[in-house]
Amino acid sequence: MTTTDAAAQITDLLRPDLRGRSAYGAPQLDVPVQLNTNENSYPVPQLVVAAMIEAITKTAPDLNRYPDREFTALRTDLAGYLTRSSGLPIEPAQIWAGNGSNEVLLHVVQAFAGPGRSLMAFTPSYSMYPNYALSTGTTWIDGFRGVGETDTRRYDLAPEMAAAQVAEHRPDVVAIASPNNPTGTAVGLDVIEAVYEAAPRAIVVVDEAYAEFARTGTPSALTLLSGRPRLVVSRTMSKAFALAGGRLGYLAADPALVDALRLVRMPYHLSTQSQAVARAALAHADLLLAEVEAIKAQRDRIVTEVTALGLTAVPSDANFVLVGGFSDAAASWQALLDAGVLVRDVGLPGHLRVTAGTPAETTAFLEALRAHLAPGRQER
Ligand SMILES: *Cc1c(COP(=O)(O)O)cnc(C)c1O
């Protein structure tokens, strides 16, 4: 059988709703400046590396046994971190964790959506949300955002518009990224409250993957958890904690909701090493989070400098900026790549998303951008 025959046969056997779809695939290119997936540019500090190695050394002899299915110690540490950072009493029984927040979000969709049910988000938003719907046979509902015409309000959500959409579509699960990806702005708590009230049977998930980067005074939806058993707040160690490779995401919700997620997880889904590495990281949370302020400064620098170049910047509470005003975003993406800087073309006409890296990486991006936009050099 030839390769093309095999491909044709596999396509024929594939679920019809998956045929012709393409997989999630931000390019992983080996270029000097990688600012395309919102990773933290700072390597894990040596002190934390040593603690991780020690933790793995201690647990390795027991790898003949399955991990603690309930990740009890990790759950306690995560509850402690949320309690310390939010000032709210978050109990270990309110915590669920997985291999990245993508997994815990998928658990929510598996448990509360699925065939005959629906998942809704307000787009542009995180590109994985429709994939959760696709992979679980859930109906995808594409909500919209947009308060004003300019880039400063175009991607905002107001309480009434969000509430009207969920009242109309009656989704089973609503996902709201705040700060939103790829646009960067946090959603007001009034929006979350309005959605929760307008969809009395929906699970409302607030995806706070970038919460630690939010501008001062931006409240977390953790403050809304009390008395709202259908509310879920997800977090990740992939961004602020500089642990994308560790694959550890988690959520906080009512213990009854957390309990329901046990029905859909694979047995022993969090490996012994994942639990050990995450605990070592959490024990050094202050050190790992130390670069957050430096990253926020580079983010604000990008906003200021691209605006000075005549481009637009969406206000950002995250570790990235959505830059607009390109006449041909794909061409500009390629020109930046040719200069050794990888950013993200998120498919929004005229826009590119750039992660705030180290000061040197940010300088490299801005210089490449300036050269690309220089009069006579190239069309913007
Ligand atoms: C990066 C990101 C995540 C985190 O994914 P992990 O699986 O935890 O690495 C979740 N939500 C959004 C919106 C993101 O941008």
XYZ file of C-alpha atoms and ligand atoms in Angstrom:
395
model
C 0.000 0.000 0.000
C 1.421 3.413 -0.899
C 1.598 6.322 1.512
C -1.214 8.122 -0.306
C -3.396 5.001 -0.166
C -2.843 4.738 3.570
C -3.634 8.433 4.023
C -6.820 8.062 1.992
C -7.875 5.036 4.026
C -7.205 6.772 7.338
C -9.187 9.811 6.198
C -12.016 7.504 5.224
C -11.998 5.860 8.655
C -11.659 9.103 10.607
C -14.702 10.590 12.343
C -16.432 12.692 9.659
C -16.339 15.805 11.850
C -12.542 15.564 12.083
C -11.864 15.123 8.351
C -10.002 18.004 6.741
C -9.281 19.691 10.081
C -5.786 20.861 10.963
C -4.174 20.276 14.346
C -3.105 23.043 16.751
C 0.305 24.044 15.538
C 2.100 27.208 16.533
C 5.383 26.845 14.613
C 8.269 25.646 16.815
C 11.104 27.145 14.758
C 14.698 27.374 15.850
C 15.172 31.137 15.579
C 17.145 33.426 17.906
C 14.159 35.367 19.271
C 11.021 33.308 19.956
C 8.114 35.531 20.892
C 5.227 33.516 19.463
C 3.739 31.323 22.211
C 3.711 33.598 25.264
C 6.279 31.512 27.083
C 8.320 33.083 29.857
C 11.722 33.922 28.357
C 13.553 33.518 31.651
C 15.059 30.095 32.309
C 14.277 28.325 35.583
C 16.747 29.679 38.204
C 19.505 27.259 39.302
C 18.237 27.164 42.871
C 14.851 25.929 41.647
C 16.486 23.498 39.206
C 18.370 22.000 42.165
C 15.155 21.669 44.171
C 13.446 19.951 41.219
C 16.306 17.489 40.785
C 16.259 16.705 44.482
C 12.501 16.124 44.378
C 12.796 13.808 41.382
C 15.710 11.928 42.963
C 13.617 11.333 46.070
C 10.589 10.039 44.212
C 12.277 8.099 41.380
C 12.696 4.800 43.278
C 8.914 4.742 43.781
C 8.139 5.056 40.081
C 7.220 1.364 40.130
C 4.046 2.564 41.876
C 1.296 4.696 40.362
C 1.337 8.351 41.442
C -0.970 9.731 44.127
C -4.160 9.853 42.078
C -5.477 12.697 44.213
C -2.197 14.683 44.108
C -2.961 15.607 47.703
C 0.284 17.376 48.544
C 0.341 19.324 45.275
C -3.305 20.290 45.730
C -2.505 21.656 49.187
C 0.432 23.657 47.787
C -1.695 25.090 44.946
C -4.446 26.075 47.405
C -1.764 27.723 49.530
C -0.410 29.693 46.588
C -3.880 30.943 45.579
C -4.715 31.805 49.180
C -1.487 33.768 49.611
C -1.757 35.600 46.306
C -5.482 36.404 46.467
C -5.987 36.828 50.217
C -9.016 34.529 49.921
C -9.346 31.232 51.766
C -9.032 28.618 48.971
C -9.310 25.031 50.248
C -7.433 22.045 48.781
C -10.823 20.416 48.028
C -11.517 23.333 45.648
C -8.442 22.562 43.529
C -8.165 20.364 40.448
C -4.948 20.003 38.421
C -3.813 18.473 35.160
C -1.110 18.419 32.502
C -1.484 22.094 31.645
C -4.642 24.123 32.059
C -5.618 22.780 28.645
C -6.221 19.429 30.300
C -8.279 20.797 33.189
C -10.346 22.894 30.753
C -10.919 19.796 28.630
C -12.030 17.927 31.772
C -14.660 20.605 32.374
C -15.918 20.313 28.787
C -15.899 16.494 28.964
C -17.897 16.518 32.188
C -20.388 19.281 31.450
C -20.684 19.458 27.637
C -20.293 16.657 25.038
C -22.707 15.418 22.351
C -26.005 17.293 22.336
C -24.520 20.057 24.474
C -22.638 23.260 23.692
C -19.554 25.274 24.521
C -19.478 29.016 23.922
C -16.733 31.614 23.953
C -16.484 35.216 22.788
C -14.016 35.387 19.919
C -11.341 36.289 19.074
C -10.226 34.242 22.037
C -8.063 31.238 22.831
C -7.816 29.089 19.696
C -8.044 25.840 21.693
C -11.645 26.409 22.853
C -13.227 25.290 19.557
C -10.854 22.302 19.600
C -12.215 21.154 22.972
C -15.675 21.244 21.394
C -14.516 19.384 18.301
C -12.721 16.632 20.195
C -15.660 15.993 22.543
C -18.481 16.151 19.979
C -19.743 19.338 21.612
C -21.538 22.008 19.589
C -19.357 25.118 19.307
C -21.027 28.520 19.700
C -18.963 31.419 18.442
C -19.875 34.505 20.453
C -18.564 37.948 19.616
C -16.946 40.867 21.410
C -16.472 44.505 20.494
C -17.497 47.656 22.290
C -15.957 50.294 20.017
C -14.395 50.681 16.599
C -10.789 51.287 17.584
C -8.280 48.735 18.821
C -8.590 50.006 22.385
C -12.234 48.823 22.670
C -12.788 46.586 19.639
C -12.075 43.389 21.613
C -13.729 44.360 24.896
C -16.788 42.661 26.329
C -19.533 44.596 28.080
C -21.882 42.926 30.603
C -25.081 43.469 28.585
C -23.687 42.187 25.283
C -22.229 39.069 26.907
C -25.385 38.371 28.915
C -27.604 38.791 25.837
C -25.519 36.280 23.880
C -25.593 33.555 26.536
C -29.320 34.153 27.125
C -29.887 33.634 23.405
C -27.702 30.539 22.917
C -28.080 28.848 26.310
C -24.660 27.167 26.281
C -23.804 24.400 28.761
C -20.275 25.706 29.253
C -19.006 29.267 28.694
C -15.260 29.942 28.522
C -14.040 33.477 29.157
C -10.302 34.090 28.991
C -9.307 36.979 31.232
C -6.845 38.441 30.374
C -7.989 37.380 26.923
C -5.683 35.707 24.413
C -4.868 36.849 21.707
C -6.105 40.347 22.509
C -4.572 40.864 25.975
C -7.201 42.769 27.935
C -8.775 41.475 31.158
C -12.556 41.195 31.348
C -14.426 43.118 34.044
C -15.888 41.092 36.909
C -19.246 42.650 36.027
C -19.099 40.695 32.748
C -18.505 37.414 34.592
C -21.343 38.130 37.011
C -23.701 39.056 34.169
C -22.895 35.869 32.219
C -23.343 33.734 35.329
C -26.775 35.232 35.985
C -27.926 35.151 32.356
C -27.045 31.464 31.893
C -28.536 29.828 35.002
C -27.573 26.285 33.942
C -24.138 26.950 32.460
C -20.722 26.208 33.895
C -18.826 29.499 33.570
C -15.066 29.065 33.216
C -12.788 32.067 33.634
C -9.423 31.156 32.124
C -6.882 33.236 34.058
C -3.736 31.831 32.423
C -2.195 35.336 32.467
C -3.622 36.621 35.773
C -0.223 37.288 37.342
C 0.598 39.793 34.553
C -2.564 41.887 34.944
C -2.198 45.613 35.494
C -2.480 46.824 39.082
C -6.062 46.899 40.312
C -7.324 44.124 38.015
C -9.319 41.794 40.285
C -9.309 38.003 39.871
C -12.525 36.026 39.380
C -11.384 34.049 42.437
C -13.147 36.816 44.388
C -16.457 35.653 42.836
C -16.154 31.941 43.694
C -17.913 32.063 47.041
C -21.611 31.266 46.566
C -21.233 30.447 42.855
C -21.036 26.655 42.484
C -21.069 26.838 38.659
C -18.047 29.142 38.461
C -14.565 27.811 37.594
C -11.318 29.818 37.640
C -8.398 28.173 35.826
C -4.736 29.035 36.160
C -1.465 27.664 34.810
C 2.198 27.419 35.744
C 3.111 27.740 32.043
C 3.352 31.538 31.861
C 4.182 33.533 35.010
C 5.858 30.533 36.703
C 8.105 29.898 33.666
C 7.104 26.241 33.651
C 5.511 25.631 30.255
C 7.577 22.475 29.807
C 6.454 21.144 33.184
C 2.818 20.923 31.994
C 0.941 21.916 35.103
C -2.381 23.735 35.051
C -5.089 23.876 37.682
C -8.463 25.305 38.568
C -10.376 26.444 41.616
C -14.091 25.767 41.972
C -16.697 24.391 44.336
C -15.630 21.008 45.811
C -18.728 19.380 44.270
C -17.686 20.517 40.794
C -14.115 19.348 41.383
C -15.479 15.990 42.464
C -17.397 15.648 39.179
C -14.178 16.054 37.181
C -12.925 12.748 38.632
C -15.478 11.049 36.368
C -13.670 12.039 33.165
C -9.969 12.104 34.012
C -7.725 9.248 32.990
C -6.523 7.195 35.953
C -3.375 8.646 37.523
C -3.299 11.454 34.960
C -0.677 13.525 36.827
C 2.662 11.725 36.867
C 4.822 11.481 39.973
C 7.471 13.653 38.286
C 4.926 16.326 37.296
C 3.699 16.521 40.864
C 7.216 16.636 42.296
C 8.463 19.297 39.875
C 5.397 21.487 40.382
C 5.730 21.262 44.159
C 9.400 22.230 43.985
C 8.426 25.197 41.807
C 5.640 26.263 44.176
C 8.032 26.111 47.121
C 10.036 28.798 45.271
C 7.074 30.751 43.930
C 8.563 34.137 44.846
C 11.773 33.421 42.973
C 9.978 32.075 39.892
C 7.560 34.982 39.837
C 10.373 37.521 40.301
C 10.590 38.261 36.566
C 6.879 39.048 36.215
C 7.436 42.767 36.875
C 10.307 42.861 34.368
C 8.098 41.202 31.745
C 5.252 43.644 32.425
C 7.705 46.517 31.905
C 8.695 45.094 28.495
C 5.022 44.630 27.617
C 4.315 48.276 28.409
C 7.411 49.266 26.454
C 6.078 47.404 23.390
C 2.741 49.236 23.691
C 4.489 52.628 23.880
C 7.022 52.002 21.122
C 4.746 50.395 18.523
C 2.295 53.239 19.029
C 5.118 55.715 18.402
C 5.816 53.832 15.162
C 2.267 54.547 14.002
C 0.908 51.090 14.756
C -1.831 50.290 17.298
C -1.626 48.237 20.488
C -4.517 46.621 22.325
C -4.299 47.428 26.071
C -2.651 44.401 27.685
C -2.934 42.671 31.066
C -0.900 39.738 29.784
C 2.706 38.982 28.797
C 2.025 39.807 25.148
C 0.675 42.610 22.989
C -1.665 42.428 20.009
C -0.230 44.925 17.551
C -2.413 46.279 14.749
C -2.068 48.593 11.786
C -0.150 46.307 9.398
C -1.309 46.454 5.805
C -0.248 42.847 5.255
C 0.250 41.014 8.540
C 1.491 37.807 6.889
C 4.190 39.724 4.994
C 5.253 41.553 8.144
C 5.347 38.240 10.047
C 7.703 36.861 7.394
C 9.886 39.991 7.409
C 10.285 39.737 11.198
C 11.093 36.035 10.892
C 13.725 36.828 8.250
C 15.248 39.162 10.841
C 15.321 36.311 13.373
C 12.216 37.272 15.354
C 9.317 34.823 15.523
C 5.951 36.374 16.445
C 2.407 35.021 16.006
C 0.039 35.607 13.138
C -3.240 34.900 14.929
C -5.331 35.313 11.793
C -6.729 38.739 12.676
C -6.352 40.947 9.600
C -3.700 43.626 10.086
C -2.592 42.247 13.461
C 0.327 40.289 14.924
C 0.741 39.102 18.508
C 4.116 39.452 20.180
C 5.230 38.040 23.517
C 7.088 40.368 25.885
C 10.483 38.725 26.342
C 13.689 39.830 28.001
C 14.751 43.459 27.417
C 17.217 42.231 24.740
C 14.563 40.168 22.947
C 12.114 43.046 23.060
C 14.798 45.345 21.639
C 15.451 42.833 18.848
C 11.748 42.769 18.011
C 11.409 46.553 18.040
C 14.523 47.027 15.924
C 13.389 44.451 13.376
C 9.990 46.118 13.287
C 11.502 49.587 12.865
C 13.707 48.371 10.003
C 10.739 46.675 8.353
C 8.588 49.798 8.589
C 11.329 52.252 7.577
C 10.185 54.511 4.723
C 11.309 53.187 1.363
C 12.264 49.829 2.812
C 8.965 48.079 2.521
C 5.231 48.588 2.497
C 3.793 48.345 6.011
C -1.206 29.662 27.391
C -2.662 29.564 27.694
C -3.147 28.549 28.518
C -2.194 27.616 29.187
O -2.071 26.407 28.639
P -1.288 25.271 29.433
O -1.950 24.043 28.946
O -1.503 25.508 30.887
O 0.146 25.391 29.038
C -4.497 28.521 28.827
N -5.325 29.450 28.346
C -4.904 30.435 27.571
C -5.850 31.478 27.107
C -3.562 30.511 27.203
O -3.147 31.488 26.390
